[in-house]
Coordinates of N, CA, C and O in Angstrom, one line a residue:
M3 N 0.9 -1.2 0.0 CA 0.0 0.0 0.0 C 0.9 1.2 0.0 O 1.8 1.4 0.9
D4 N 0.7 2.1 -1.0 CA 1.5 3.3 -1.0 C 0.9 4.4 -0.1 O -0.2 4.2 0.5
S5 N 1.5 5.5 0.0 CA 1.1 6.6 0.9 C -0.3 7.1 0.6 O -1.1 7.5 1.4
K6 N -0.6 7.3 -0.7 CA -1.9 7.8 -1.1 C -3.0 6.8 -0.8 O -4.1 7.2 -0.3
E7 N -2.8 5.5 -1.0 CA -3.8 4.5 -0.6 C -4.0 4.5 0.9 O -5.1 4.3 1.3
F8 N -2.9 4.6 1.6 CA -3.0 4.6 3.1 C -3.8 5.8 3.5 O -4.7 5.7 4.4
L9 N -3.5 7.0 3.0 CA -4.2 8.2 3.3 C -5.7 8.1 3.0 O -6.6 8.5 3.8
D10 N -6.0 7.6 1.8 CA -7.4 7.3 1.4 C -8.1 6.4 2.4 O -9.3 6.6 2.8
W11 N -7.4 5.3 2.8 CA -8.0 4.4 3.7 C -8.2 5.0 5.1 O -9.3 4.9 5.7
A12 N -7.3 5.8 5.6 CA -7.4 6.5 6.8 C -8.5 7.5 6.8 O -9.3 7.6 7.8
N13 N -8.7 8.2 5.7 CA -9.8 9.2 5.6 C -11.2 8.5 5.6 O -12.1 8.9 6.2
K14 N -11.2 7.3 4.9 CA -12.5 6.6 4.9 C -12.8 6.0 6.3 O -13.9 6.0 6.7
L15 N -11.8 5.5 6.9 CA -12.0 5.0 8.3 C -12.5 6.1 9.2 O -13.4 5.9 10.0
T16 N -11.9 7.3 9.1 CA -12.4 8.4 9.9 C -13.8 8.8 9.6 O -14.6 9.0 10.5
E17 N -14.2 8.8 8.3 CA -15.6 9.1 7.9 C -16.5 8.1 8.5 O -17.6 8.5 9.0
N18 N -16.2 6.8 8.4 CA -17.0 5.8 8.9 C -17.2 5.9 10.4 O -18.3 5.7 10.9
A19 N -16.1 6.2 11.1 CA -16.2 6.3 12.6 C -17.1 7.5 13.0 O -17.9 7.3 13.8
Q20 N -16.9 8.6 12.3 CA -17.8 9.8 12.6 C -19.2 9.5 12.3 O -20.1 9.9 13.1
A21 N -19.5 8.8 11.2 CA -20.9 8.5 10.8 C -21.5 7.6 11.9 O -22.7 7.7 12.3
G22 N -20.7 6.6 12.4 CA -21.2 5.7 13.4 C -21.5 6.4 14.7 O -22.5 6.2 15.4
V23 N -20.6 7.4 15.1 CA -20.9 8.2 16.3 C -22.2 9.0 16.1 O -23.0 9.1 17.1
R24 N -22.3 9.7 15.0 CA -23.5 10.5 14.8 C -24.8 9.6 14.8 O -25.8 10.0 15.4
K25 N -24.7 8.4 14.3 CA -25.9 7.5 14.4 C -26.2 7.1 15.8 O -27.3 7.1 16.2
E26 N -25.2 6.7 16.6 CA -25.4 6.3 18.0 C -25.9 7.5 18.8 O -26.8 7.3 19.6
I27 N -25.4 8.7 18.6 CA -26.0 9.9 19.3 C -27.4 10.1 18.9 O -28.3 10.3 19.8
A28 N -27.8 10.0 17.6 CA -29.2 10.2 17.2 C -30.1 9.1 17.9 O -31.2 9.4 18.4
E29 N -29.6 7.9 17.9 CA -30.4 6.8 18.6 C -30.6 7.1 20.1 O -31.6 6.8 20.6
H30 N -29.5 7.5 20.7 CA -29.5 7.8 22.1 C -30.6 8.9 22.4 O -31.4 8.8 23.3
K31 N -30.5 10.0 21.6 CA -31.5 11.1 21.7 C -32.9 10.6 21.5 O -33.9 11.1 22.1
Q32 N -33.1 9.7 20.5 CA -34.5 9.2 20.2 C -35.1 8.5 21.4 O -36.3 8.5 21.6
H33 N -34.2 8.0 22.3 CA -34.7 7.3 23.5 C -34.8 8.3 24.7 O -35.1 7.9 25.8
G34 N -34.7 9.6 24.4 CA -34.8 10.6 25.4 C -33.7 10.7 26.4 O -33.8 11.3 27.5
L35 N -32.5 10.2 26.0 CA -31.4 10.2 26.9 C -30.5 11.4 26.7 O -30.4 11.9 25.5
D36 N -29.8 11.8 27.7 CA -28.9 13.0 27.6 C -27.6 12.5 27.0 O -27.1 11.4 27.2
I37 N -26.9 13.4 26.4 CA -25.5 13.2 25.8 C -24.6 14.1 26.6 O -24.8 15.3 26.9
F38 N -23.5 13.5 27.1 CA -22.5 14.2 27.9 C -21.1 14.3 27.1 O -20.7 13.2 26.6
Y39 N -20.6 15.5 27.0 CA -19.3 15.6 26.3 C -18.6 16.9 26.8 O -19.2 17.7 27.6
M40 N -17.5 17.2 26.3 CA -16.7 18.4 26.6 C -16.7 19.3 25.4 O -16.5 18.9 24.3
E41 N -16.8 20.6 25.6 CA -16.5 21.6 24.6 C -15.4 22.5 25.2 O -15.6 23.3 26.1
G42 N -14.2 22.2 24.7 CA -13.0 22.8 25.3 C -12.9 22.3 26.8 O -12.8 21.1 27.0
E43 N -12.9 23.2 27.7 CA -12.8 22.8 29.2 C -14.2 22.7 29.8 O -14.3 22.5 31.0
I44 N -15.3 22.9 29.1 CA -16.6 23.0 29.7 C -17.4 21.7 29.5 O -17.5 21.2 28.4
P45 N -17.8 21.0 30.6 CA -18.6 19.8 30.5 C -20.0 20.2 30.0 O -20.6 21.1 30.6
I46 N -20.5 19.5 29.0 CA -21.8 19.8 28.4 C -22.7 18.6 28.6 O -22.3 17.4 28.4
M47 N -24.0 18.9 29.0 CA -25.0 17.9 29.0 C -26.0 18.4 27.9 O -26.6 19.5 28.0
E48 N -26.2 17.6 26.9 CA -27.2 18.0 25.8 C -28.4 17.1 25.9 O -28.3 15.9 26.0
K49 N -29.6 17.8 26.0 CA -30.9 17.1 26.1 C -31.3 16.5 24.8 O -30.8 17.0 23.7
S50 N -32.2 15.6 24.8 CA -32.7 15.1 23.5 C -33.3 16.1 22.6 O -33.4 15.9 21.4
D51 N -33.8 17.2 23.2 CA -34.4 18.3 22.3 C -33.3 19.3 21.8 O -33.6 20.2 21.1
G52 N -32.1 19.0 22.1 CA -31.0 19.8 21.6 C -30.5 20.9 22.5 O -29.5 21.6 22.2
T53 N -31.2 21.2 23.6 CA -30.7 22.2 24.5 C -29.5 21.7 25.2 O -29.3 20.5 25.5
K54 N -28.6 22.7 25.5 CA -27.3 22.3 26.0 C -27.1 23.1 27.3 O -27.5 24.2 27.5
Y55 N -26.4 22.4 28.3 CA -26.2 23.0 29.6 C -24.8 22.7 30.1 O -24.3 21.6 29.8
E56 N -24.2 23.6 30.7 CA -22.9 23.4 31.5 C -23.4 22.7 32.8 O -24.4 23.1 33.3
Y57 N -22.6 21.7 33.2 CA -23.0 21.0 34.4 C -21.8 20.7 35.2 O -20.6 20.8 34.8
K58 N -22.0 20.3 36.5 CA -21.0 19.7 37.3 C -21.6 18.5 38.0 O -22.8 18.4 38.2
M59 N -20.7 17.6 38.4 CA -21.2 16.4 39.1 C -21.2 16.6 40.6 O -20.2 17.1 41.2
V60 N -22.3 16.3 41.2 CA -22.5 16.4 42.7 C -23.1 15.1 43.2 O -24.2 14.8 42.7
N61 N -22.4 14.4 44.0 CA -22.8 13.1 44.5 C -23.2 12.2 43.4 O -24.3 11.6 43.4
D62 N -22.3 12.1 42.4 CA -22.5 11.3 41.2 C -23.8 11.6 40.4 O -24.3 10.8 39.6
Q63 N -24.3 12.8 40.5 CA -25.4 13.3 39.7 C -25.0 14.6 39.0 O -24.4 15.5 39.6
P64 N -25.4 14.8 37.7 CA -25.2 16.0 37.0 C -26.1 17.1 37.6 O -27.3 16.9 37.7
V65 N -25.5 18.3 37.9 CA -26.2 19.5 38.3 C -26.0 20.6 37.3 O -24.8 20.9 37.1
I66 N -27.1 21.1 36.8 CA -26.9 22.1 35.8 C -26.5 23.4 36.4 O -27.0 23.9 37.4
I67 N -25.5 24.0 35.7 CA -24.9 25.3 36.1 C -25.6 26.5 35.3 O -26.1 27.4 35.9
R68 N -25.6 26.3 34.0 CA -26.3 27.3 33.2 C -26.6 26.7 31.8 O -26.0 25.7 31.4
E69 N -27.5 27.3 31.1 CA -27.8 26.9 29.7 C -26.8 27.5 28.8 O -26.3 28.6 29.0
I70 N -26.4 26.7 27.8 CA -25.5 27.2 26.8 C -26.3 27.6 25.6 O -26.9 26.7 25.0
K71 N -26.3 28.8 25.2 CA -27.1 29.2 24.0 C -26.2 29.0 22.8 O -25.0 29.4 22.8
S72 N -26.8 28.5 21.7 CA -26.0 28.3 20.5 C -25.9 29.6 19.7 O -26.6 30.4 19.7

């Protein structure tokens, strides 16, 4: 495999992985479950309706600090 073939393969692998993550997130939201991730240094909890909140964990439970406006 030459470098162009390898780069093409790596790009396709990345595309497939990103598509898989988007699909899993959509399915998670369809079930009304929250999505947790980081935006830079800020922990984000995204509701199934798309609203986003900064949160912190207190006694193993997420506590909303503020809404993040898009």
